[in-house]
Coordinates of C-alpha atoms and ligand atoms in Angstrom, one line a residue:
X1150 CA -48.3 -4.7 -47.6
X1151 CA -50.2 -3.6 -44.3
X1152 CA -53.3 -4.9 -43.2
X1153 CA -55.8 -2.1 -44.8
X1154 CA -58.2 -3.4 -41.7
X1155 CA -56.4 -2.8 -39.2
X1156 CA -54.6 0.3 -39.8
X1157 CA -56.7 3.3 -41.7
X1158 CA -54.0 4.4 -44.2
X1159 CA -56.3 7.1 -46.1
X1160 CA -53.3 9.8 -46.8
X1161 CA -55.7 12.9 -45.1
X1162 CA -56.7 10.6 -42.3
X1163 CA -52.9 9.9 -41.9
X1164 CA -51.5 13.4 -42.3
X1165 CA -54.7 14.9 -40.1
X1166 CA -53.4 12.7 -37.0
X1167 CA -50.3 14.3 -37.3
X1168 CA -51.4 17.8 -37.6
X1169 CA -53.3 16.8 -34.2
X1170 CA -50.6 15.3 -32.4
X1171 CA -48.4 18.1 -33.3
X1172 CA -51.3 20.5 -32.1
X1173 CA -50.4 19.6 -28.2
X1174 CA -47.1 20.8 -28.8
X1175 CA -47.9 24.8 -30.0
X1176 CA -47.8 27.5 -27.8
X1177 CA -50.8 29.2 -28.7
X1178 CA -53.6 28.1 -31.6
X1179 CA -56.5 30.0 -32.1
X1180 CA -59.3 27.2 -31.9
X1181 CA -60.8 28.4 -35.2
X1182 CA -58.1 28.2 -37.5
X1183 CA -57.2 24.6 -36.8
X1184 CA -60.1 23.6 -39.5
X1185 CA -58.3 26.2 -41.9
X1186 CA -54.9 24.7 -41.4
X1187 CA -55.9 21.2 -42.5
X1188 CA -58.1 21.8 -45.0
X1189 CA -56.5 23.0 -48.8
X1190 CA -57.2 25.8 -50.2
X1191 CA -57.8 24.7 -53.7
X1192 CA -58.1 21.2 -55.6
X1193 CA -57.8 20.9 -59.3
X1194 CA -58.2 18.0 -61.1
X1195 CA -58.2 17.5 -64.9
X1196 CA -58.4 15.2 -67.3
X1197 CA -57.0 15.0 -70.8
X1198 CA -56.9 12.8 -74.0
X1199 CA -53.4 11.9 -75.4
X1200 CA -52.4 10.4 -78.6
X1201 CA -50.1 7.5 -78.1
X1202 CA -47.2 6.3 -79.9
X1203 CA -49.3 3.0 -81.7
X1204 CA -52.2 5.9 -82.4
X1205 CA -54.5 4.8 -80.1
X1206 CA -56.2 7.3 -77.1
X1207 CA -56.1 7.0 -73.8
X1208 CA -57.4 9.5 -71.2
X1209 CA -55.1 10.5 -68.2
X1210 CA -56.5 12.1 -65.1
X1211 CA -54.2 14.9 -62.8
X1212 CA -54.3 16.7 -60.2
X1213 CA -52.6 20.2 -58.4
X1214 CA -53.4 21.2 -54.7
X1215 CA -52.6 24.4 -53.4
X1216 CA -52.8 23.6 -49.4
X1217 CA -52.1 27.3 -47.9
X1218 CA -50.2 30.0 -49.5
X1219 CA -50.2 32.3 -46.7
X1220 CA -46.2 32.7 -47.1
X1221 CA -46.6 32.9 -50.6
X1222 CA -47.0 31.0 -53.8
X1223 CA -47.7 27.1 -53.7
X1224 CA -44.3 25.1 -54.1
X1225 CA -44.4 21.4 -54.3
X1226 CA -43.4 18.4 -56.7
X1227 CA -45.0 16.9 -59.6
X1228 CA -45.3 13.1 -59.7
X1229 CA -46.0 10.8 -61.9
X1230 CA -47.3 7.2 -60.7
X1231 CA -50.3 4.7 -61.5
X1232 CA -51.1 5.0 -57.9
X1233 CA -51.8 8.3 -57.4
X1234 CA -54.6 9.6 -55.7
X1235 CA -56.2 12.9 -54.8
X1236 CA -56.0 12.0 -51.1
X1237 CA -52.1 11.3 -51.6
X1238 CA -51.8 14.7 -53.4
X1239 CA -53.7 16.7 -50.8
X1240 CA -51.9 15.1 -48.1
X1241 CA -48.5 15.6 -49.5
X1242 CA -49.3 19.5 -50.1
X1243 CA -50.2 19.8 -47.2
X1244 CA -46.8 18.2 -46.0
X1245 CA -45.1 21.1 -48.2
X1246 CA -46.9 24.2 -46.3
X1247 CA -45.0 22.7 -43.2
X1248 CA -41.5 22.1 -44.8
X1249 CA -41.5 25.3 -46.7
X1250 CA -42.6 27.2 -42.9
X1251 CA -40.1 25.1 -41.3
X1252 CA -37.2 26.3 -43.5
X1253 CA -38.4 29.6 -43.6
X1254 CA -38.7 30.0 -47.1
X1255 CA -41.2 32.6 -48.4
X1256 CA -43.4 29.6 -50.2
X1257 CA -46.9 27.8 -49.4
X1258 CA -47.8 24.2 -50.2
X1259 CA -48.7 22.6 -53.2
X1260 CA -48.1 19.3 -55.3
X1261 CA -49.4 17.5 -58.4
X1262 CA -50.0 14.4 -60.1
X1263 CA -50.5 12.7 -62.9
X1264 CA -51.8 9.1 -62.6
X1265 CA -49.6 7.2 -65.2
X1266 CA -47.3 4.5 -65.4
X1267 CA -43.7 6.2 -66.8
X1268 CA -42.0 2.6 -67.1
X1269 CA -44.5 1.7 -70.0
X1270 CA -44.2 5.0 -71.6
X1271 CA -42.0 6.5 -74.0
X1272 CA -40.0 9.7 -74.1
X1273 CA -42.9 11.6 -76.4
X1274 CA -45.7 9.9 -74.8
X1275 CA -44.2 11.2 -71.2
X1276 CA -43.8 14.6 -73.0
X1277 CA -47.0 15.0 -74.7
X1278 CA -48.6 14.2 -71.1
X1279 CA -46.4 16.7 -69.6
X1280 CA -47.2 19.7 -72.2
X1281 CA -51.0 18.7 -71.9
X1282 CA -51.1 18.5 -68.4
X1283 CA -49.0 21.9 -67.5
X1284 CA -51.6 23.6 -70.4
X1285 CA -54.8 22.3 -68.5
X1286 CA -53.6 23.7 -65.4
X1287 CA -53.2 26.9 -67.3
X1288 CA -52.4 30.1 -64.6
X1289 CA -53.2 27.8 -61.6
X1290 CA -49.6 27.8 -61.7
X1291 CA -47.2 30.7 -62.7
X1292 CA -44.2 32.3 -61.1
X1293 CA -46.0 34.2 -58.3
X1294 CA -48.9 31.6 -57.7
X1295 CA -48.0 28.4 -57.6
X1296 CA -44.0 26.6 -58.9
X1297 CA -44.1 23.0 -59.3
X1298 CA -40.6 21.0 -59.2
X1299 CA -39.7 17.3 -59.9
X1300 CA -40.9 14.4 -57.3
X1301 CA -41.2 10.8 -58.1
X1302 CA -40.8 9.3 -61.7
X1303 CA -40.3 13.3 -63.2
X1304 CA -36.9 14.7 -63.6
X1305 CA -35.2 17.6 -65.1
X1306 CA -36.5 16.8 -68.5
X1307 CA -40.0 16.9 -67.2
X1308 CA -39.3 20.6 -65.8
X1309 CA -37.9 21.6 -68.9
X1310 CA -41.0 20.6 -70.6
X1311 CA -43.1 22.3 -68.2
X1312 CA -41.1 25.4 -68.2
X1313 CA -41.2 25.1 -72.1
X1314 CA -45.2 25.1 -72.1
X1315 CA -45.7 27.7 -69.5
X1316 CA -43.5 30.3 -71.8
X1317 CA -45.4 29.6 -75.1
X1318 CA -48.6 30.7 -73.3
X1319 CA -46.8 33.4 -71.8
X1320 CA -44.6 34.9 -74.1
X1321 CA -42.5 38.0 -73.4
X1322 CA -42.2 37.8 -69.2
X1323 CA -39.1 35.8 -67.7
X1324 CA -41.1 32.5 -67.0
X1325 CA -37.7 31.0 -65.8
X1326 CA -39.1 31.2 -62.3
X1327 CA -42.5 29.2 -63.1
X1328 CA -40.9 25.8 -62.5
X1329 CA -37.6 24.8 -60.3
X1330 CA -35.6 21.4 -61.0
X1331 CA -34.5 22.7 -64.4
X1332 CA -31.7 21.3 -65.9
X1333 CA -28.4 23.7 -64.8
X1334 CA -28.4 24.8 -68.3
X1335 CA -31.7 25.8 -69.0
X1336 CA -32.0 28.3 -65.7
X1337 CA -31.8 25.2 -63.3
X1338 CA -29.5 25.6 -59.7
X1339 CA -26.4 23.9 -59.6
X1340 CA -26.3 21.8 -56.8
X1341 CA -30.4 20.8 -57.2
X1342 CA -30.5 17.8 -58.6
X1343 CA -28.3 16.7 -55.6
X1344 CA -30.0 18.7 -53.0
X1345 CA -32.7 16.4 -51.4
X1346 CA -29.9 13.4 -51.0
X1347 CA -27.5 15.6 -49.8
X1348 CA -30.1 17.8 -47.1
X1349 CA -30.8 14.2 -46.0
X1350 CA -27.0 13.8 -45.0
X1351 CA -27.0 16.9 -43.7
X1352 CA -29.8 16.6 -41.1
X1353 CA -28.2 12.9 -40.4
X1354 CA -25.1 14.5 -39.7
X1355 CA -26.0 17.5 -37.6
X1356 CA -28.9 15.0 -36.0
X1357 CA -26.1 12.4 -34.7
X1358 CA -23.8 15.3 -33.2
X1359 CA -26.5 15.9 -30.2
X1360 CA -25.0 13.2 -29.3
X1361 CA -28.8 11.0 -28.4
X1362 CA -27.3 7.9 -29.5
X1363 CA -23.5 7.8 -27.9
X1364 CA -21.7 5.4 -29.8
X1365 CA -23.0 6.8 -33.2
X1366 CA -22.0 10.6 -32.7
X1367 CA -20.7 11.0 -36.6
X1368 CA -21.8 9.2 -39.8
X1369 CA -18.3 7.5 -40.5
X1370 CA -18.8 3.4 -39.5
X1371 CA -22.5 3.6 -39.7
X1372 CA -24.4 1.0 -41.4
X1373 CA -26.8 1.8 -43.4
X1374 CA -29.9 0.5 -45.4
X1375 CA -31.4 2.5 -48.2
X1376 CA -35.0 1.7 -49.8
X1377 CA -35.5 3.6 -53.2
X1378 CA -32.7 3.9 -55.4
X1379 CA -33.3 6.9 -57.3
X1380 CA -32.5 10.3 -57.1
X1381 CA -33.1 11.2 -53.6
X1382 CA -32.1 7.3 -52.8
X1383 CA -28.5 7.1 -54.7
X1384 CA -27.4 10.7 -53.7
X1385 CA -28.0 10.4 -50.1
X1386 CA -26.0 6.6 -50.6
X1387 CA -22.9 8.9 -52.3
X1388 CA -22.9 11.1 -49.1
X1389 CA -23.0 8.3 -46.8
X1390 CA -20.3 6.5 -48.4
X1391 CA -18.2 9.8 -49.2
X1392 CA -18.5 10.2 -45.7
X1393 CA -17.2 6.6 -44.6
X1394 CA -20.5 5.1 -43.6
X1395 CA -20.7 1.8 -45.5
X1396 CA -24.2 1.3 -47.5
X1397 CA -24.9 -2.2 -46.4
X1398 CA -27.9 -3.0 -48.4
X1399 CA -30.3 -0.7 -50.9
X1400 CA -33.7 -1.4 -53.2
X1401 CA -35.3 -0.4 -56.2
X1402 CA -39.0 -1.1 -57.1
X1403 CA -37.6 -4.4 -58.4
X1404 CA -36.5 -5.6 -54.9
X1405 CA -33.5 -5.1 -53.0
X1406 CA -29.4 -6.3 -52.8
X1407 CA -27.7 -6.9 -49.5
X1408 CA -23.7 -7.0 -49.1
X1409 CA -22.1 -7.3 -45.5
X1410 CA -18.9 -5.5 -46.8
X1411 CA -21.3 -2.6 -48.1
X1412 CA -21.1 -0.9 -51.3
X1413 CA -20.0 2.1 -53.6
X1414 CA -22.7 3.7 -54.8
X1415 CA -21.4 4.7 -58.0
X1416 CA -21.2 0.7 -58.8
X1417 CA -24.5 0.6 -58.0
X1418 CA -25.4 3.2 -60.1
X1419 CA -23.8 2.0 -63.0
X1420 CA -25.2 -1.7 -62.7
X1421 CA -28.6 -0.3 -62.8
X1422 CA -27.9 1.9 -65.5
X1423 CA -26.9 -1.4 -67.3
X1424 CA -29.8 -3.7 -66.3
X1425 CA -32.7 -1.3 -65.2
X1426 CA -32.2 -2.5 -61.6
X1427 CA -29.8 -3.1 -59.2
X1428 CA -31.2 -6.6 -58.4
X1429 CA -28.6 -9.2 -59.6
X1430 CA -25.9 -7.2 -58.8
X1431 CA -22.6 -9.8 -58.5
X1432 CA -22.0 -10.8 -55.1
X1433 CA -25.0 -9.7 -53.2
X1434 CA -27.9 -11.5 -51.4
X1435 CA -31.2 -10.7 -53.1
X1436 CA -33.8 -9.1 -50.2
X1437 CA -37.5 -8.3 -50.9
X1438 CA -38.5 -4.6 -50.0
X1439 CA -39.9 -5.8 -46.9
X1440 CA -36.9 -7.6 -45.5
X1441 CA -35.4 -4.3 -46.8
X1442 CA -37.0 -2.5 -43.9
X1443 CA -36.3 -5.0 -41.7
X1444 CA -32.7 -5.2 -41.7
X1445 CA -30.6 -5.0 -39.1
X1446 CA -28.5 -1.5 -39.4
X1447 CA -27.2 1.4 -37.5
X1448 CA -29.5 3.9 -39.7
X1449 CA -32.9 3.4 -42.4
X1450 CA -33.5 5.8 -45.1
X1451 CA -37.1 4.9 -46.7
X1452 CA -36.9 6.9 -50.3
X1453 CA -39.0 5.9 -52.1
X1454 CA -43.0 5.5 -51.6
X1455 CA -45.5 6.4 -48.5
X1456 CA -46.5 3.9 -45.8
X1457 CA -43.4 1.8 -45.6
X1458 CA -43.2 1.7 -42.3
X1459 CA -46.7 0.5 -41.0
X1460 CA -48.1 -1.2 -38.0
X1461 CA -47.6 -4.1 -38.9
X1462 CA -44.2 -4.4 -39.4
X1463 CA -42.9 -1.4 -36.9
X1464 CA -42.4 -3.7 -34.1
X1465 CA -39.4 -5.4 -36.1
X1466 CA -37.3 -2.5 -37.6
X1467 CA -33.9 -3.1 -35.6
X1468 CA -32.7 0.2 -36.8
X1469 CA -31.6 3.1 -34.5
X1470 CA -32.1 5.8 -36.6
X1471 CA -34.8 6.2 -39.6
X1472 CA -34.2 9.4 -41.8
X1473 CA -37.2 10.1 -43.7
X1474 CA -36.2 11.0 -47.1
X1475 CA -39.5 9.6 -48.8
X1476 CA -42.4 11.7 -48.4
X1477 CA -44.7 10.3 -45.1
X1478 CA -43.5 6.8 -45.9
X1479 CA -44.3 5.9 -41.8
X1480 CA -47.8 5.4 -40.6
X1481 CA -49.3 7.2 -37.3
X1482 CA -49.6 4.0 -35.9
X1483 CA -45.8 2.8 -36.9
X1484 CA -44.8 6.0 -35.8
X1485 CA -46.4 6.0 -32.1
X1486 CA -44.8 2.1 -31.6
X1487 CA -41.3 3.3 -33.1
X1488 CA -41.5 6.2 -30.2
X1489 CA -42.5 3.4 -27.3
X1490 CA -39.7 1.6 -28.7
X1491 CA -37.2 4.3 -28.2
X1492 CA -36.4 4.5 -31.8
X1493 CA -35.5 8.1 -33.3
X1494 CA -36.9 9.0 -36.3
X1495 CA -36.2 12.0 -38.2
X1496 CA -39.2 13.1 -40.3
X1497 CA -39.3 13.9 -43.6
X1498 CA -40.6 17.6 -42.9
X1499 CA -36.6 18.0 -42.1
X1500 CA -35.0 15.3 -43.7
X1501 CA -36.2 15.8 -47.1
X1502 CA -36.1 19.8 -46.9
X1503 CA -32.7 20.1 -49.0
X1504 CA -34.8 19.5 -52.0
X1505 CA -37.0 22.9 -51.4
X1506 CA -34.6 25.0 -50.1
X1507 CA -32.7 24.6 -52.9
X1508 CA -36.0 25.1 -55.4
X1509 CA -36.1 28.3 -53.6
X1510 CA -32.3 29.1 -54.5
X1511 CA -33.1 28.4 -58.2
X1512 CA -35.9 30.5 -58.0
X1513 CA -34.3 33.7 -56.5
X1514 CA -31.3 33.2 -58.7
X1515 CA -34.2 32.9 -61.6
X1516 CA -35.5 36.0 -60.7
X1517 CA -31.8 38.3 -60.8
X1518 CA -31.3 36.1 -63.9
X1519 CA -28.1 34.9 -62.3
X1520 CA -26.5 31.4 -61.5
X1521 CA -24.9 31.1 -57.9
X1522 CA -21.7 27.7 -58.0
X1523 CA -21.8 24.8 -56.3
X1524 CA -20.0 25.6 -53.6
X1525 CA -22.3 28.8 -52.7
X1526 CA -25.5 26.7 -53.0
X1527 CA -24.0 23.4 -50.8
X1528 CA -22.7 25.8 -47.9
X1529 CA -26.5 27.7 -47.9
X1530 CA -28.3 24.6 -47.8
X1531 CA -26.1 22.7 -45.1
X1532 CA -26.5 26.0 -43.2
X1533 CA -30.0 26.2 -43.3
X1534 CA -30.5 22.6 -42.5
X1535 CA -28.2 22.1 -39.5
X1536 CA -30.7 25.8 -38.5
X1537 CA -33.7 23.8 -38.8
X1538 CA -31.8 20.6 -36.8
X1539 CA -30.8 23.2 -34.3
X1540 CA -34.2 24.7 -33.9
X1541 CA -36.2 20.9 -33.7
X1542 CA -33.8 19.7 -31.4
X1543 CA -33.8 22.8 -29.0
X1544 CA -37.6 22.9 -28.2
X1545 CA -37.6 19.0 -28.5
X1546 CA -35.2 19.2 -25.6
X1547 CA -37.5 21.4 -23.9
X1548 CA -40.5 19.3 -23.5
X1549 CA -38.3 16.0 -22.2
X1550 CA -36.2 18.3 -19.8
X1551 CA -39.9 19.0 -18.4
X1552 CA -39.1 23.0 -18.8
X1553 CA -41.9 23.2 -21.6
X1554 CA -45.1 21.1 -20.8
X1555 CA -47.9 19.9 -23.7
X1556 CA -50.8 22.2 -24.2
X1557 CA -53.7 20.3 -23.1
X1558 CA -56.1 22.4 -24.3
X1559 CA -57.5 20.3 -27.1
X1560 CA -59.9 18.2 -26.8
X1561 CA -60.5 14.6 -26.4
X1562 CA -56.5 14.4 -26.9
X1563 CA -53.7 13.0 -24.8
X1564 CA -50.1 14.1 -24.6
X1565 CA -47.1 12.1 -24.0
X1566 CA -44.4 14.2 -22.3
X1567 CA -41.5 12.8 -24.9
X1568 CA -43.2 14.1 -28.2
X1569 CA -41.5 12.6 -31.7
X1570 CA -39.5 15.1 -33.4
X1571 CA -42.2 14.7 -36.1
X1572 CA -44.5 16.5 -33.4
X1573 CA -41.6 19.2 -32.4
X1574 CA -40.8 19.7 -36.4
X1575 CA -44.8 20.0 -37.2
X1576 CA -46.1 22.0 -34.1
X1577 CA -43.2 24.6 -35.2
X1578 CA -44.4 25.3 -38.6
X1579 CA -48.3 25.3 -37.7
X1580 CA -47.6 27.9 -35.3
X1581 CA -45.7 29.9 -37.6
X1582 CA -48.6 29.7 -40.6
X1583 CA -50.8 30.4 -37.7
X1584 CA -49.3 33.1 -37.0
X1585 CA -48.8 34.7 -40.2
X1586 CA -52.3 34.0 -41.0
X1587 CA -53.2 36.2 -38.0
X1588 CA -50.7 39.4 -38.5
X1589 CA -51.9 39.3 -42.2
X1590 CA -55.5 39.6 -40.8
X1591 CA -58.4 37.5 -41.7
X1592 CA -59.7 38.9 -44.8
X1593 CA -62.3 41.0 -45.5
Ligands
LIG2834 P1 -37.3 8.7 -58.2 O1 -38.4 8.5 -59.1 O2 -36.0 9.3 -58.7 O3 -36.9 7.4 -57.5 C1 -37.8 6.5 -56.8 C2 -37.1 5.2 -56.4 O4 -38.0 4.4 -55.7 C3 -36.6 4.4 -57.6 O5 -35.4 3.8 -57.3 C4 -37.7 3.3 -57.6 O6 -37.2 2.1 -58.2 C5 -38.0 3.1 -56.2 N1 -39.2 2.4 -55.9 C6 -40.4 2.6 -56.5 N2 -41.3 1.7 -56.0 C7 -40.7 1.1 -55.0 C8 -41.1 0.1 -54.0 N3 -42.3 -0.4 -54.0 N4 -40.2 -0.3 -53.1 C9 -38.9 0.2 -53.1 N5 -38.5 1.1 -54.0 C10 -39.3 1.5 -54.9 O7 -37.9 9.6 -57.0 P2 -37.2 10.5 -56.0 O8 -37.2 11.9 -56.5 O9 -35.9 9.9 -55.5 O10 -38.2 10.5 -54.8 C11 -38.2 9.5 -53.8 C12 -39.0 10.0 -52.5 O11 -38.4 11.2 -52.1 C13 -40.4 10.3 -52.8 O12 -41.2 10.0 -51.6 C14 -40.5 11.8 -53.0 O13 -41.7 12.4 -52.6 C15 -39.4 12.2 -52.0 N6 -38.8 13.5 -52.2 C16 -38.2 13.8 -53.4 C17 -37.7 15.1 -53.6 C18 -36.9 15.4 -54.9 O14 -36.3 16.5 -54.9 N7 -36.8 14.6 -55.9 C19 -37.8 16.1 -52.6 C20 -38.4 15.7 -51.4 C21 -39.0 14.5 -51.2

């Protein structure tokens, strides 16, 4: 793990240096709203008894941020993991109000946790939370306010659950819309589940045909290392390997498998289906999470936790590409050595954005009570994505061509001339909340 001492890895801290170093890229910010913009709008945390399967009681602690909903109601995953904080949770709402501006969907920011460990729980215990912690949170969340989805360790089942609660309480409105991730059957999108993996091989795809790295212009022969092997994780592997890059090594929480000839993901899938882990699989070297990282490859996709890649180990990533599909799993201070070392990174405010986008497709098909195919929801989502691509890459090009130069106007702050794309992806969406925040007109 990092050293705690030398790098400050407080989620806000983290997320607030990369609100300010995406600051020096937009146009025009009035001063006073910057404190606004960081800050979330509301916090709720509650806490809860539940009876477990032995009998016993034990007390479980959540939370829900709503960062901004200037755009409309909060959207943002619920997650379910012993380490999560409040910090983590505000920072990763905060995260959301960007993606959802970025992708122009008509959503603020928001997420949830619950601090619980889902590998020693079973299916009722994990259901009895969910019910008990979607009634505490009561119409914090509803259709038009705030629409949680799944995020790490919570899954279609979990929605359904949620969505299940919410209508009890609310009986006779169409509370389809109140939660997105659904399974297809139950009001879910086709095409969801695989949305975040896939949106991360979209924005690869579209990201390698600008042509910054020359002799890596398409996906086919790339090699690639994947950390997390879950949903996001083994989706994005399927489109890789569909799309003849070879999948050279992978990880799960357990630790990770390395193979020089690379491997189908569907094997993959199956082995850990078997054992609970894809560590062990025949014929593979076994690789700690670290050396994961490490690994020589032509492209790393973190998916799975936050600060992966830290200070400490950013000077050794021999990578040319990282595609954030994990939520902020690279540091500030990993991200401003990755930039000195020419590496390109593609943040997860794009990479990951497949997974909303698609949310918002469930919830406007929720709403018309209709269900769009698979084919209609994959060709809206890849065009939206290679949109975004398009529009990062553009004004990102402006500012190295020199035809765009860094705002210097805030203070005690320093501008490189070749921002991240981080920076170009971020200072795009803060100028457009900003912006909507002043046409709506500061209330009263
Ligand atoms: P998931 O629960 O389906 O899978 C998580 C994976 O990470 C599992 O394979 C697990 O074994 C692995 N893992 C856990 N601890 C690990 C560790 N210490 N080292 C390596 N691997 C570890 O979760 P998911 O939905 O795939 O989410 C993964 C990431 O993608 C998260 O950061 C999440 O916020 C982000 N994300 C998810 C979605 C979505 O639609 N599910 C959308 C946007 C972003």
């Amino acid at each position: 793990m990092p050293d705690l001492e030398a790098e400050n890895l407080d989620p806000i801290t983290c997320s607030e240096q990369q609100f300010d170093n995406a600051v020096l890229y937009v146009k025009e910010l009035k001063r006073g709203l910057i404190d606004f913009l960081k800050k979330p709008k509301r916090i709720s945390i509650v806490n809860f008894p539940i009876e477990l399967d032995d009998g016993s009681v034990r007390s479980f602690q959540g939370y829900r941020v709503i960062h901004n909903r200037v755009f409309g109601p909060g959207k943002g995953g619920i997650r379910y993991h012993p380490d999560v904080t409040m910090e983590e949770v505000v920072a990763l709402a905060k995260l959301m109000t960007w993606k959802c501006a970025l992708v122009n969907i008509p959503f603020g920011g928001a997420k949830g946790g619950v601090v619980c460990n889902t590998k020693v729980l079973s299916e009722s215990e994990l259901r009895h939370i969910t019910r008990r912690f979607t009634s505490e949170l009561s119409d914090s969340i509803g259709p038009y306010t705030d629409i949680p989805a799944p995020d790490l360790y919570t899954d279609e089942q979990t929605m359904a659950w949620i969505f299940d609660t919410y209508d009890v309480l609310h009986p006779g409105e169409n509370n389809r819309p109140v939660v997105t991730g659904k399974p297809v059957d139950m009001g879910g999108s086709y095409g969801r589940h695989e949305a975040t993996g896939n949106g991360v091989y979209y924005a690869t795809e579209r990201f390698l045909s600008k042509a910054l790295i020359p002799e890596q212009q398409t996906v086919a022969g790339a090699r690639i290392v994947i950390q997390g092997f879950g949903n996001v994780g083994s989706i994005a592997a399927q489109a890789f390997f569909r799309n003849g890059a070879k999948i050279i090594a992978v990880s799960d929480s357990k630790g990770g498998v390395y193979r020089e000839g690379g491997f189908d993901p569907d094997e993959l899938l199956a082995f850990k289906k078997e054992q609970g882990t894809i560590v062990g699989m025949p014929d593979t070297m076994t690789l700690t999470n670290q050396e994961i990282i490490e690994l020589e490859c032509d492209i790393l996709i973190p998916a799975a936790l936050s600060n992966q890649i830290h200070g400490d180990n950013a000077r050794k990533i021999n990578a040319k590409l990282i595609i954030e599909a994990a939520n902020n799993p690279t540091t500030p201070k990993a991200d401003a050595i990755l930039t000195e070392r020419g590496i390109y990174l593609l943040p997860d405010v794009i990479a990951n954005a497949g997974g909303v986008t698609v949310s918002y497709f469930e919830w406007v098909q929720n709403q018309a009570n209709q269900q769009w195919d698979l084919e209609e929801v994959n060709t809206r989502l890849q065009k939206r994505i290679y949109k975004v691509m398009d529009d990062v890459f553009s004004r990102w090009q402006g500012f190295i061509v020199g035809e765009v130069q860094p705002s210097a106007s805030q203070p005690g702050q320093t501008s490189s001339t070749k921002p991240s794309f981080r920076c170009i992806a971020l200072s795009i969406a803060i100028e457009r909340v900003a912006r909507a925040t002043l046409m709506r007109g500061i209330w009263p």
